[in-house]
Every structure is written in structure tokens, then in C-alpha cells.
mmCIF file of C-alpha atoms and ligand atoms in Angstrom:
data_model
loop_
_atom_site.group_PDB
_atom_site.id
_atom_site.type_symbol
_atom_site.label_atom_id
_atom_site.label_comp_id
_atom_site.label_asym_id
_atom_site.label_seq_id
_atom_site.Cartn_x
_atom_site.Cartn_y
_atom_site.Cartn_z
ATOM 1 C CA UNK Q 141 -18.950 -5.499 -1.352
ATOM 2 C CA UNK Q 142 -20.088 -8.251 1.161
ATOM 3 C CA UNK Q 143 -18.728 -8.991 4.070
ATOM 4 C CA UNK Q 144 -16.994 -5.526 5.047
ATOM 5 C CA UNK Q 145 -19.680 -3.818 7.450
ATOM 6 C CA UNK Q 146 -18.270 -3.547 10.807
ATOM 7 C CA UNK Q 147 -14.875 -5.218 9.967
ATOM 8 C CA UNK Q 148 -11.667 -3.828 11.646
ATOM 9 C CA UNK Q 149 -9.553 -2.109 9.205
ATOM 10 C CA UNK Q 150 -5.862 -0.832 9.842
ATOM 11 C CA UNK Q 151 -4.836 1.533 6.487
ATOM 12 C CA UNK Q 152 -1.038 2.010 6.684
ATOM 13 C CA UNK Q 153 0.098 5.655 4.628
ATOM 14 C CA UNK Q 154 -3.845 6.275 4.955
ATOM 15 C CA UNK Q 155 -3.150 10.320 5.421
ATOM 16 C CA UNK Q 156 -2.491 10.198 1.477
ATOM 17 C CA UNK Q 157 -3.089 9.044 -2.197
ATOM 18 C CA UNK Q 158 -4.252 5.710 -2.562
ATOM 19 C CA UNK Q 159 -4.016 5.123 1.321
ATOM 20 C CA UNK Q 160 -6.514 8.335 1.828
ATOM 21 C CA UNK Q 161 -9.404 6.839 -1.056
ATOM 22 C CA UNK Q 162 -9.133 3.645 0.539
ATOM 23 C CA UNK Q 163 -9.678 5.009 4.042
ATOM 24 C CA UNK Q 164 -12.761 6.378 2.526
ATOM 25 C CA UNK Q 165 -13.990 3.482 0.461
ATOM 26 C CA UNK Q 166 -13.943 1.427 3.514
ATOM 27 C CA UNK Q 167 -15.509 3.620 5.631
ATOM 28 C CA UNK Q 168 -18.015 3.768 3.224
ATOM 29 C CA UNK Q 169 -18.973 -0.108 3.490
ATOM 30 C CA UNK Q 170 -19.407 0.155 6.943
ATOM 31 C CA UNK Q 171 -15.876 -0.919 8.213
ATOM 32 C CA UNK Q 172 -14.698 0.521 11.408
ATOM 33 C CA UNK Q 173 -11.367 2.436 9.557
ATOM 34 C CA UNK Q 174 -8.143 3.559 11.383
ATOM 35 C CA UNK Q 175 -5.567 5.169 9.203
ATOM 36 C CA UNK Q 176 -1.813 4.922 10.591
ATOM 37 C CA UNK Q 177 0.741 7.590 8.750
ATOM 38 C CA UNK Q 178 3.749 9.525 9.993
ATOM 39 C CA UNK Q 179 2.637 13.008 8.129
ATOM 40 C CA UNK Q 180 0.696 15.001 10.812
ATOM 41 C CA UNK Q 181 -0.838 17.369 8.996
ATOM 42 C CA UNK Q 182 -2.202 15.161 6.789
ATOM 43 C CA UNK Q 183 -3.601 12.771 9.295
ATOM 44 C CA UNK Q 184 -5.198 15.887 10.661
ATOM 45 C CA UNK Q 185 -6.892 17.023 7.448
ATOM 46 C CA UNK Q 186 -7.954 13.349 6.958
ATOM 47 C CA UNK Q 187 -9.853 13.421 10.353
ATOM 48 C CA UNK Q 188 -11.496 16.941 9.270
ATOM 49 C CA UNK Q 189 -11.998 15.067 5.778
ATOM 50 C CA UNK Q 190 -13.401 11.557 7.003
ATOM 51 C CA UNK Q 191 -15.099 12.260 10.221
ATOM 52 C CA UNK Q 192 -16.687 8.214 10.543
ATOM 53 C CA UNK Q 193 -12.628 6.994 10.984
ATOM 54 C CA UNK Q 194 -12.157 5.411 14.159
ATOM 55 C CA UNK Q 195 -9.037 7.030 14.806
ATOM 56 C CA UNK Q 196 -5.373 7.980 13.310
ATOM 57 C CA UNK Q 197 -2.435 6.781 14.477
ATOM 58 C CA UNK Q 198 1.121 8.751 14.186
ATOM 59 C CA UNK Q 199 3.899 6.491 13.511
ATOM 60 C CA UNK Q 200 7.204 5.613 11.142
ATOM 61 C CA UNK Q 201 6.485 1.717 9.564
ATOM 62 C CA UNK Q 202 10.008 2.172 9.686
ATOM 63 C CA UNK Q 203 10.843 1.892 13.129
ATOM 64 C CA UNK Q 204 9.948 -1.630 14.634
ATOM 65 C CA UNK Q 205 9.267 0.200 17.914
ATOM 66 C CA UNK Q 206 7.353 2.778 16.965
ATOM 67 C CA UNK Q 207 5.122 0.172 15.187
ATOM 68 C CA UNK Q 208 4.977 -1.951 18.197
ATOM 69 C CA UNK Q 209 3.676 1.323 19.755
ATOM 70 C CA UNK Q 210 1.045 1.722 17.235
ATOM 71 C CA UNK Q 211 -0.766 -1.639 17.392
ATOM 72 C CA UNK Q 212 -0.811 -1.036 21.407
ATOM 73 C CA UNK Q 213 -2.951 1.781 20.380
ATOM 74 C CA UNK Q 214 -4.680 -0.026 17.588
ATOM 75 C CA UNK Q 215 -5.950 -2.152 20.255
ATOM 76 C CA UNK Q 216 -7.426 0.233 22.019
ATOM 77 C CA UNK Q 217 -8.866 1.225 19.289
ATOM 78 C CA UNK Q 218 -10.670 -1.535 17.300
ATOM 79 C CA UNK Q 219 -10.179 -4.107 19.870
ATOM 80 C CA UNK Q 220 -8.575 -6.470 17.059
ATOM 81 C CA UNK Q 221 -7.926 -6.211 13.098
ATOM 82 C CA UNK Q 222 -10.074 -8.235 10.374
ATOM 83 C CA UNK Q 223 -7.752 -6.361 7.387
ATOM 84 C CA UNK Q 224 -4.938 -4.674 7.077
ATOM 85 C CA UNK Q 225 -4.218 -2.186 3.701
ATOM 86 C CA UNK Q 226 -0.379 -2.224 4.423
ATOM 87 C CA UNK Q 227 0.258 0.366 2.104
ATOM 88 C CA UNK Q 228 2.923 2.848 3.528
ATOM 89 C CA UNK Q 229 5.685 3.248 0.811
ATOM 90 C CA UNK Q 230 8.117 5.914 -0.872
ATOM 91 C CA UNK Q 231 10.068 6.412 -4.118
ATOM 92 C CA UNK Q 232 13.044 8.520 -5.250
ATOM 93 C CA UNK Q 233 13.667 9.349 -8.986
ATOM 94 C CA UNK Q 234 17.287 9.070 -8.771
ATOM 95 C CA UNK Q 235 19.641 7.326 -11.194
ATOM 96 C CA UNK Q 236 21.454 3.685 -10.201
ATOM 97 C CA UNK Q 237 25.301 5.362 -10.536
ATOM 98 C CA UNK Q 238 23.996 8.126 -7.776
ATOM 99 C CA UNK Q 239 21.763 6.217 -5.296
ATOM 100 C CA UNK Q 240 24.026 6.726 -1.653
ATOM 101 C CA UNK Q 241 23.615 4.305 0.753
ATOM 102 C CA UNK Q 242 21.282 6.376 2.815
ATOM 103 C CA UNK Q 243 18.933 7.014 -0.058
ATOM 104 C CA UNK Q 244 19.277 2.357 -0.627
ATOM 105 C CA UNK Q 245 18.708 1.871 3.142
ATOM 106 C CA UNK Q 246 15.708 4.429 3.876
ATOM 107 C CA UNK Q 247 13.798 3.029 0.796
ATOM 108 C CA UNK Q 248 14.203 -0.321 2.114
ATOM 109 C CA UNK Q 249 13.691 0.644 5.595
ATOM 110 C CA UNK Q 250 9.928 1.995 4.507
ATOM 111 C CA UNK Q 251 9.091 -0.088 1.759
ATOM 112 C CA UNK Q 252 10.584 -3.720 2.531
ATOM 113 C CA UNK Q 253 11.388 -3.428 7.039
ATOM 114 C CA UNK Q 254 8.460 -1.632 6.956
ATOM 115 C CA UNK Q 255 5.738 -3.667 5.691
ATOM 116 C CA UNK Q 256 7.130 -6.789 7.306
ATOM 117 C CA UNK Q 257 7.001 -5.140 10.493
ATOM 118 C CA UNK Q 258 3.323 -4.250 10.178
ATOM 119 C CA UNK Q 259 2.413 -7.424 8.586
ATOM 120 C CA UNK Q 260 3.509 -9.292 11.641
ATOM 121 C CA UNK Q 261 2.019 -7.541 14.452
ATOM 122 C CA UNK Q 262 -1.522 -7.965 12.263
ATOM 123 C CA UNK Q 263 -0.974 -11.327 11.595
ATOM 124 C CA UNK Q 264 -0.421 -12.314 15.365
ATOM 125 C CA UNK Q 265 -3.835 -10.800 16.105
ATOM 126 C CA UNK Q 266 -5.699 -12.399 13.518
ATOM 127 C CA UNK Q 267 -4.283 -15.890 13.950
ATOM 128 C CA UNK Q 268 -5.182 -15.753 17.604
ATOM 129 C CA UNK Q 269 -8.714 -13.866 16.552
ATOM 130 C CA UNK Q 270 -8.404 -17.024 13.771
ATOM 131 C CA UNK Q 271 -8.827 -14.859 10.499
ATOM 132 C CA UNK Q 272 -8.159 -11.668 8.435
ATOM 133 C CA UNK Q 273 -6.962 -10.542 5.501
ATOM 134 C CA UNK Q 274 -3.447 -9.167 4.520
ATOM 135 C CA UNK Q 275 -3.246 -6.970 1.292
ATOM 136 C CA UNK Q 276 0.810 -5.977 0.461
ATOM 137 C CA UNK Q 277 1.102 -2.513 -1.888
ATOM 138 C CA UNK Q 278 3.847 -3.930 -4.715
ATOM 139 C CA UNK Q 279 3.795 -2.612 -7.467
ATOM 140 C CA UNK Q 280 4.174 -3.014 -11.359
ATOM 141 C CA UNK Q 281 7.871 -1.860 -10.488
ATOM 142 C CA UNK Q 282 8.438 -4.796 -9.034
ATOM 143 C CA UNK Q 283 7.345 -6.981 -11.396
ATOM 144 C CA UNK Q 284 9.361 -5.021 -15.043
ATOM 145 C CA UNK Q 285 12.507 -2.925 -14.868
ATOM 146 C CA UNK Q 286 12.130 0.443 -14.802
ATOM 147 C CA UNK Q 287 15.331 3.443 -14.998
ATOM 148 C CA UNK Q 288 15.556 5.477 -12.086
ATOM 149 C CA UNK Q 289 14.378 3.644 -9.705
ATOM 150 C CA UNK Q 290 16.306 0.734 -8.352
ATOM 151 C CA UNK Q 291 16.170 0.855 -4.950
ATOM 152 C CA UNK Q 292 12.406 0.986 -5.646
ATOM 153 C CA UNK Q 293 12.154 -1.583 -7.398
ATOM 154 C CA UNK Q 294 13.789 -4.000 -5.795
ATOM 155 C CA UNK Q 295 12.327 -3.045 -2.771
ATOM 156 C CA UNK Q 296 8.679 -3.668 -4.399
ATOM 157 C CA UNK Q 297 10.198 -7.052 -6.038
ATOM 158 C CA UNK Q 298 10.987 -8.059 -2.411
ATOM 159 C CA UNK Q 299 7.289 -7.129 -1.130
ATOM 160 C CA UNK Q 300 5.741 -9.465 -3.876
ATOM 161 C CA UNK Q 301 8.207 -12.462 -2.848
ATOM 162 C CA UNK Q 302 7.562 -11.901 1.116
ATOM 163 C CA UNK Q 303 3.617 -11.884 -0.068
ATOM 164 C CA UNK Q 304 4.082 -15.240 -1.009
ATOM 165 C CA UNK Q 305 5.685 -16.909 1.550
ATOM 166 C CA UNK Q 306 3.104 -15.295 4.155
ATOM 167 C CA UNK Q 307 0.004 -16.771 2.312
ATOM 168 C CA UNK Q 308 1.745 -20.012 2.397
ATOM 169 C CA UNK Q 309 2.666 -19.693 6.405
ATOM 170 C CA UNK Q 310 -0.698 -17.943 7.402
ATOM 171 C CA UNK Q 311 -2.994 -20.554 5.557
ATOM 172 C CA UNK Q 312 -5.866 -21.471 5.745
ATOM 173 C CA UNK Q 313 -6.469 -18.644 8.868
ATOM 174 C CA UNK Q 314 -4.973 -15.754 7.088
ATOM 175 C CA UNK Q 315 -5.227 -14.709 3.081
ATOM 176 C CA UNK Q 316 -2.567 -12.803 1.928
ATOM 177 C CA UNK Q 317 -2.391 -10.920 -1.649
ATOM 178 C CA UNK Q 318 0.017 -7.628 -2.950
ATOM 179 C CA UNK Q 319 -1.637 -5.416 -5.370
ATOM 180 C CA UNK Q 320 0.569 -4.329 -8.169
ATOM 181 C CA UNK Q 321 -0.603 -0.445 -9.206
ATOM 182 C CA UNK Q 322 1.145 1.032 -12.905
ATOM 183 C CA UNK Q 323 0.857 4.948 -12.630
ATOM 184 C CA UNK Q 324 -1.751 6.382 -10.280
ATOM 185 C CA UNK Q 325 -1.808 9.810 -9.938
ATOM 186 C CA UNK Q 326 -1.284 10.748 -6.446
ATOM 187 C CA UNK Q 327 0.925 13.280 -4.439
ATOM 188 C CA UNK Q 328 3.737 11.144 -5.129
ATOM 189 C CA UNK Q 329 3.609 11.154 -8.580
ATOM 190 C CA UNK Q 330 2.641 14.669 -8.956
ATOM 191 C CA UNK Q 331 6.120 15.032 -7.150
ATOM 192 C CA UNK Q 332 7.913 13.121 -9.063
ATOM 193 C CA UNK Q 333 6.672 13.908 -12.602
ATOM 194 C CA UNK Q 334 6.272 17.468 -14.602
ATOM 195 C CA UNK Q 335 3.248 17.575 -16.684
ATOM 196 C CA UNK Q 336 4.964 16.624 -20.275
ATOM 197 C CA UNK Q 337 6.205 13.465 -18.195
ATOM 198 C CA UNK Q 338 3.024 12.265 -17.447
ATOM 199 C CA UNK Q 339 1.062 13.271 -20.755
ATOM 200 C CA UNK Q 340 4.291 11.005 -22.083
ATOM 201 C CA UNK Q 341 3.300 8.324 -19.782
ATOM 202 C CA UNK Q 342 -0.310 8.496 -20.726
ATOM 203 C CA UNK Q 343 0.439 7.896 -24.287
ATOM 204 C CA UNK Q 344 2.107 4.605 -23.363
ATOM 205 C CA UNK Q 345 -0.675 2.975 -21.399
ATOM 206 C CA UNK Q 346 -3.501 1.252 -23.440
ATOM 207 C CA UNK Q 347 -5.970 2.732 -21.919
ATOM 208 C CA UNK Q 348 -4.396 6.372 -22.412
ATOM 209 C CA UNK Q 349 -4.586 7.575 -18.843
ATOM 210 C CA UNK Q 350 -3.215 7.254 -15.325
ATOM 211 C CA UNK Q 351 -5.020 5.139 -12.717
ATOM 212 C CA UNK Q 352 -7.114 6.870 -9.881
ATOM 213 C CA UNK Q 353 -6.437 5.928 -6.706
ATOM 214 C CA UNK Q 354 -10.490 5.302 -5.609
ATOM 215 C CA UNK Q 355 -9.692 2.480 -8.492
ATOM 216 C CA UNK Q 356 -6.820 0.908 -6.462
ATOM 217 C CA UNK Q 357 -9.314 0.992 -3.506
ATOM 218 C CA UNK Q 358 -11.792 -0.938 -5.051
ATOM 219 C CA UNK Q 359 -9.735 -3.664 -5.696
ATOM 220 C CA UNK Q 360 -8.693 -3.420 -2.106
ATOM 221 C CA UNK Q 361 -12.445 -3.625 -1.252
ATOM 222 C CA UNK Q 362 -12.920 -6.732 -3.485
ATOM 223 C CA UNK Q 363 -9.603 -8.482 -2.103
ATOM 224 C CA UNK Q 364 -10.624 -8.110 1.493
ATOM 225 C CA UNK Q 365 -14.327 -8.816 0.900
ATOM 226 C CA UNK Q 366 -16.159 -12.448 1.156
ATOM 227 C CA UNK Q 367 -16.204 -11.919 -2.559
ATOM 228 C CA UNK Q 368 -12.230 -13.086 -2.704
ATOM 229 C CA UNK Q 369 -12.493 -15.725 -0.428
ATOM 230 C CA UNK Q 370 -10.524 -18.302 -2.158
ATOM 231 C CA UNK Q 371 -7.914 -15.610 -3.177
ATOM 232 C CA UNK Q 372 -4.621 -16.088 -1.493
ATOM 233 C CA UNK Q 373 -0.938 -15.451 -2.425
ATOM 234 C CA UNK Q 374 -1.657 -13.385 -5.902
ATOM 235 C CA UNK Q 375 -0.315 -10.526 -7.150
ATOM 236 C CA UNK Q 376 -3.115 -7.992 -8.960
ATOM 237 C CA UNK Q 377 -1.869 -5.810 -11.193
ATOM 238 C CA UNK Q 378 -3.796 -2.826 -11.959
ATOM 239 C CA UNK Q 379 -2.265 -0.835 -14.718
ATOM 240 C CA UNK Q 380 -5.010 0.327 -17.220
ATOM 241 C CA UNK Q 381 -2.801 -2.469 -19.186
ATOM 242 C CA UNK Q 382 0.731 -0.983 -19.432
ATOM 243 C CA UNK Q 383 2.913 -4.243 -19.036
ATOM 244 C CA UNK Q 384 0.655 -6.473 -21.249
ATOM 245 C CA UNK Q 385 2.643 -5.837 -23.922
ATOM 246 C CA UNK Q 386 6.804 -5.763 -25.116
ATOM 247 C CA UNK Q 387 8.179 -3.484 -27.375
ATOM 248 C CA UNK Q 388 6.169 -4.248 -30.068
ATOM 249 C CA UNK Q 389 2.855 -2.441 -28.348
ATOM 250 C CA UNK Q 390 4.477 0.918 -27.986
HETATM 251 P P1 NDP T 470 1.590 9.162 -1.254
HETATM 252 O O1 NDP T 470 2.959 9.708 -1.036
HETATM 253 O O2 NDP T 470 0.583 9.976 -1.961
HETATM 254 O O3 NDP T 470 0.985 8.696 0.151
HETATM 255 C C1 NDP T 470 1.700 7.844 0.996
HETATM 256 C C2 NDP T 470 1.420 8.163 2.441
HETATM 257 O O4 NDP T 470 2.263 7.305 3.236
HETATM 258 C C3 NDP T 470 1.805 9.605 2.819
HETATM 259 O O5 NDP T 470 0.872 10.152 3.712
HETATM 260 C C4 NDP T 470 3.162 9.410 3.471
HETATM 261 O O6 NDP T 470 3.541 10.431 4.378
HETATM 262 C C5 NDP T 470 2.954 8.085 4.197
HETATM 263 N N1 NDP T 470 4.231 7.498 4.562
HETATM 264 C C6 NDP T 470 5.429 7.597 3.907
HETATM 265 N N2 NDP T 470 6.388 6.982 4.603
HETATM 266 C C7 NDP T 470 5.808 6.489 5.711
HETATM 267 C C8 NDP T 470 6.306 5.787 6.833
HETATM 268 N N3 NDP T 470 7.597 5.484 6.943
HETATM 269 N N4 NDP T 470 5.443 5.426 7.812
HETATM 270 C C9 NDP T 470 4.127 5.744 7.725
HETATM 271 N N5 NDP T 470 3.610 6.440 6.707
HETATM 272 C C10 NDP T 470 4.434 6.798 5.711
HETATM 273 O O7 NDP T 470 1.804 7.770 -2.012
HETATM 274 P P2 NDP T 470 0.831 6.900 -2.958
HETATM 275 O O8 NDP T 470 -0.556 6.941 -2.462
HETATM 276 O O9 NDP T 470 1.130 7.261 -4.363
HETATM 277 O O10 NDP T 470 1.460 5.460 -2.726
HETATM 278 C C11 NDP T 470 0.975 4.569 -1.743
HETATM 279 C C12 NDP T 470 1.620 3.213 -1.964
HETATM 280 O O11 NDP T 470 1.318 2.759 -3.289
HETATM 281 C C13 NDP T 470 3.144 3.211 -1.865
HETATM 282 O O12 NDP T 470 3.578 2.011 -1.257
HETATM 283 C C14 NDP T 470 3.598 3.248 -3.311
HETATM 284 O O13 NDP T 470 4.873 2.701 -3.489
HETATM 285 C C15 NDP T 470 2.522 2.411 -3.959
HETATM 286 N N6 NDP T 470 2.371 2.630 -5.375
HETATM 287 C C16 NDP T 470 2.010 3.871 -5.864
HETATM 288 C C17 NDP T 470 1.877 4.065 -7.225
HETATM 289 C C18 NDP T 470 1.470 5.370 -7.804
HETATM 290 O O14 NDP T 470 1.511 5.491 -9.046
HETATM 291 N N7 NDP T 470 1.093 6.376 -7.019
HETATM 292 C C19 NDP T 470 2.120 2.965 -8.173
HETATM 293 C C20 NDP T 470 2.481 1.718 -7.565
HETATM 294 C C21 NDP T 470 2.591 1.569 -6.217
HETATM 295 P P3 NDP T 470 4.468 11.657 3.801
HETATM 296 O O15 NDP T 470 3.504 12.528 3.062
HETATM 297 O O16 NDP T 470 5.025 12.297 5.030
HETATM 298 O O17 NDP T 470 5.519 11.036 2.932
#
């Protein structure tokens, strides 16, 4: 992909899933790669696993101070960010009558707080550095209703709209896009689902299988390259084509 050797790269929930292939996908064009997660053991086994990364960082997206924190260290780090991957999120299968407070509030906390948070310390170094690129993790959940997962959903819905109104703010300096994955089979959806659920799942999507996360990277890799240049404020859905159709495809 041109354009990507020896850019900065901060990879939000990089320790896992799609996070973890993208780490590697961009480390593999060259980029300078620093993967910020709150699970350890995983950033750990990503050092072992990726041993070009620049460096991982331990903190909750969560917590505005803890990500104020982080980007001190960033900058010690990389010196600056060209792109951030701000892909930290979490889901609970849980039904709409039984979703506590708690359960509403953390999933917003990560998945809404969370990416604004990071989205604005990166996008006050690359205005003053006078570019970069911003990619948002939505999803398709955000875009259709889905059962069981409110919170989740409207949480994702909310990414997509805050996506917007950044590429309009940050232009022309910054681009901003959100990429909208269907079902990629990661550790959270290996979680989440038992076998028969996804084999169910698999018969609904035209192209009869789950996504893999190195194919949510690559899109990451075009979005941030010089390829996507004139790309800003879009949602990309990448879904193997499971919302194309209405009832009348299943
Ligand atoms: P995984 O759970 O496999 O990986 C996510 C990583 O993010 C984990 O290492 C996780 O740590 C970390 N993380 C969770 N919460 C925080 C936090 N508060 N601060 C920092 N790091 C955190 O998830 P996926 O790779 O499947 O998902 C990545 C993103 O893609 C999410 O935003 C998700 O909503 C989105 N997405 C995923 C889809 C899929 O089908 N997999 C479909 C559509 C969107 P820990 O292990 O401790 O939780």
C-alpha cells in the first residue's frame, strides 16, 4: 500500500482480534506500530508475537486520564502519530429487558467515551504536525438492528455519527472514516457464540462465511494509505455482504 513505510501508527485494542492482525499488517508495510490495550497478558504475547512493534502501551480508553497518560508515553515513543486504528471496543449478549445500568454505562464508557477520548488527543497532534488519518471501528450493528445487543448498538450508531462530524471539523488536515465489520471471527465472537450459532450465522451471509480479521486490516491499510486520499467521512462496511439485502435474501 503506498504511503505507509515509516508512518506513526497508534492501534487501540491492538493485544487482540482485529486490533492484533492490524498491528501486524502495518508493521508489515514498514510503519513504526505501537499497540495500546488494557489486557496484559496479551500485550505481552503480542510483543513475543510481533517483535518489529515499537512499543505497547497499558491503558483503559475508558478512563480520560489514563488515556492522557498513554499519549505522554506515545510521545516518547513515536515522537508524533500519522494514523490512528481506534479500535478498542466490547459487546455483551444480553437481552434489552435485562441490560442494568452498569452493563449501559461500561459499554458506552469503552465504546462511545472511549474512542472520543483517543480520537482527540490524536487529532491535536496531527493538526499541529498538519496531517493524519483517523479510522473509527463501527460496526454493521450500528448501522441495522440487531436483538441482544442494544447498548451495543447504539453505542456503534453513536461512533458512526461522531465520525462524521470529525471529518467535517478536522478538514482538509485530518481524514476521518469508521469501518463497519459484519461477523469476524475473533476472541470476542468465539465468546459470544457456540459453534451451531455461528454455522447459523454463516448460512445467512452471501458469501457463506465469517470475515477474518487480516481482511478488516487491509481495509485499514487502504484507508490510511495515499491510496484513499480523497476519502473522508465514510463509513465501509465489510460484511462478506450480509446487510445488502431485506428479508427477501434470507
Ligand atoms: P477482541 O475482544 O478480540 O479484541 C479487543 C481488544 O481490545 C482486546 O485485547 C481487549 O482487551 C481490548 N480492550 C477492551 N476494552 C478495552 C479498553 N477499555 N481499553 C483498551 N483496550 C480494551 O475484539 P475484536 O477484535 O473482535 O473487536 C475489535 C473491535 O471491532 C471492537 O470495537 C468491536 O466492537 C469491533 N467489531 C468487531 C466485530 C467482530 O465480529 N469481531 C464486528 C464489528 C465490529 P480484553 O481482552 O481485556 O477485553
Amino acid at each position: 500500500m503506498r504511503g505507509l513505510k515509516e508512518k506513526r501508527v497508534l492501534i487501540t485494542g491492538g493485544a487482540r482480534g482485529i486490533g492484533a492482525a492490524t498491528a501486524s499488517r502495518f508493521v508489515d508495510e514498514g510503519a513504526h506500530v505501537v499497540v495500546l490495550d488494557v489486557d496484559e497478558e496479551a500485550c505481552q504475547r503480542i510483543e513475543d508475537e510481533i517483535p518489529l512493534l515499537s512499543g505497547t502501551i497499558r491503558a483503559d480508553v475508558s478512563d480520560h486520564k489514563a488515556v492522557i497518560r498513554a499519549f505522554r508515553e506515545l510521545d516518547e515513543l513515536l515522537k508524533g502519530l500519522d494514523i490512528l486504528i481506534n479500535n478498542a471496543g466490547i459487546s455483551i449478549r444480553h437481552s434489552f429487558m435485562k441490560i442494568t445500568p452498569e452493563e449501559w454505562q461500561r459499554v458506552m464508557d469503552v465504546n462511545l467515551n472511549g474512542i472520543f477520548f483517543v480520537a482527540q488527543q490524536a487529532a491535536q497532534r496531527m493538526l499541529a504536525d498538519n496531517g493524519g488519518v483517523i479510522l473509527n471501528m463501527g460496526s454493521t450493528n450500528g448501522l441495522m438492528g440487531y436483538p441482544f445487543y442494544a447498548d451495543y448498538n447504539a453505542s456503534k450508531a453513536g461512533v458512526i455519527e461522531l465520525t462524521r462530524s470529525m471529518a467535517l471539523e478536522l478538514a482538509p488536515t485530518v481524514r476521518v472514516n469508521v469501518i463497519c465489520p459484519g461477523y469476524i471471527l475473533t476472541p470476542m465472537q468465539e465468546a459470544e457464540y457456540t459453534p451451531e450459532m455461528l454455522r447459523e450465522c454463516e448460512s445467512k451471509i452471501p458469501l457463506r462465511r465469517l470475515g477474518k480479521p487480516e481482511e478488516v486490516a487491509a481495509l485499514f491499510a487502504f484507508l490510511a494509505s495515499n491510496e484513499a486520499q480523497y476519502i473522508t467521512g465514510q463509513i465501509f462496511v465489510i460484511d462478506g455482504g450480509e446487510i445488502t439485502g431485506g428479508l427477501a435474501s434470507r
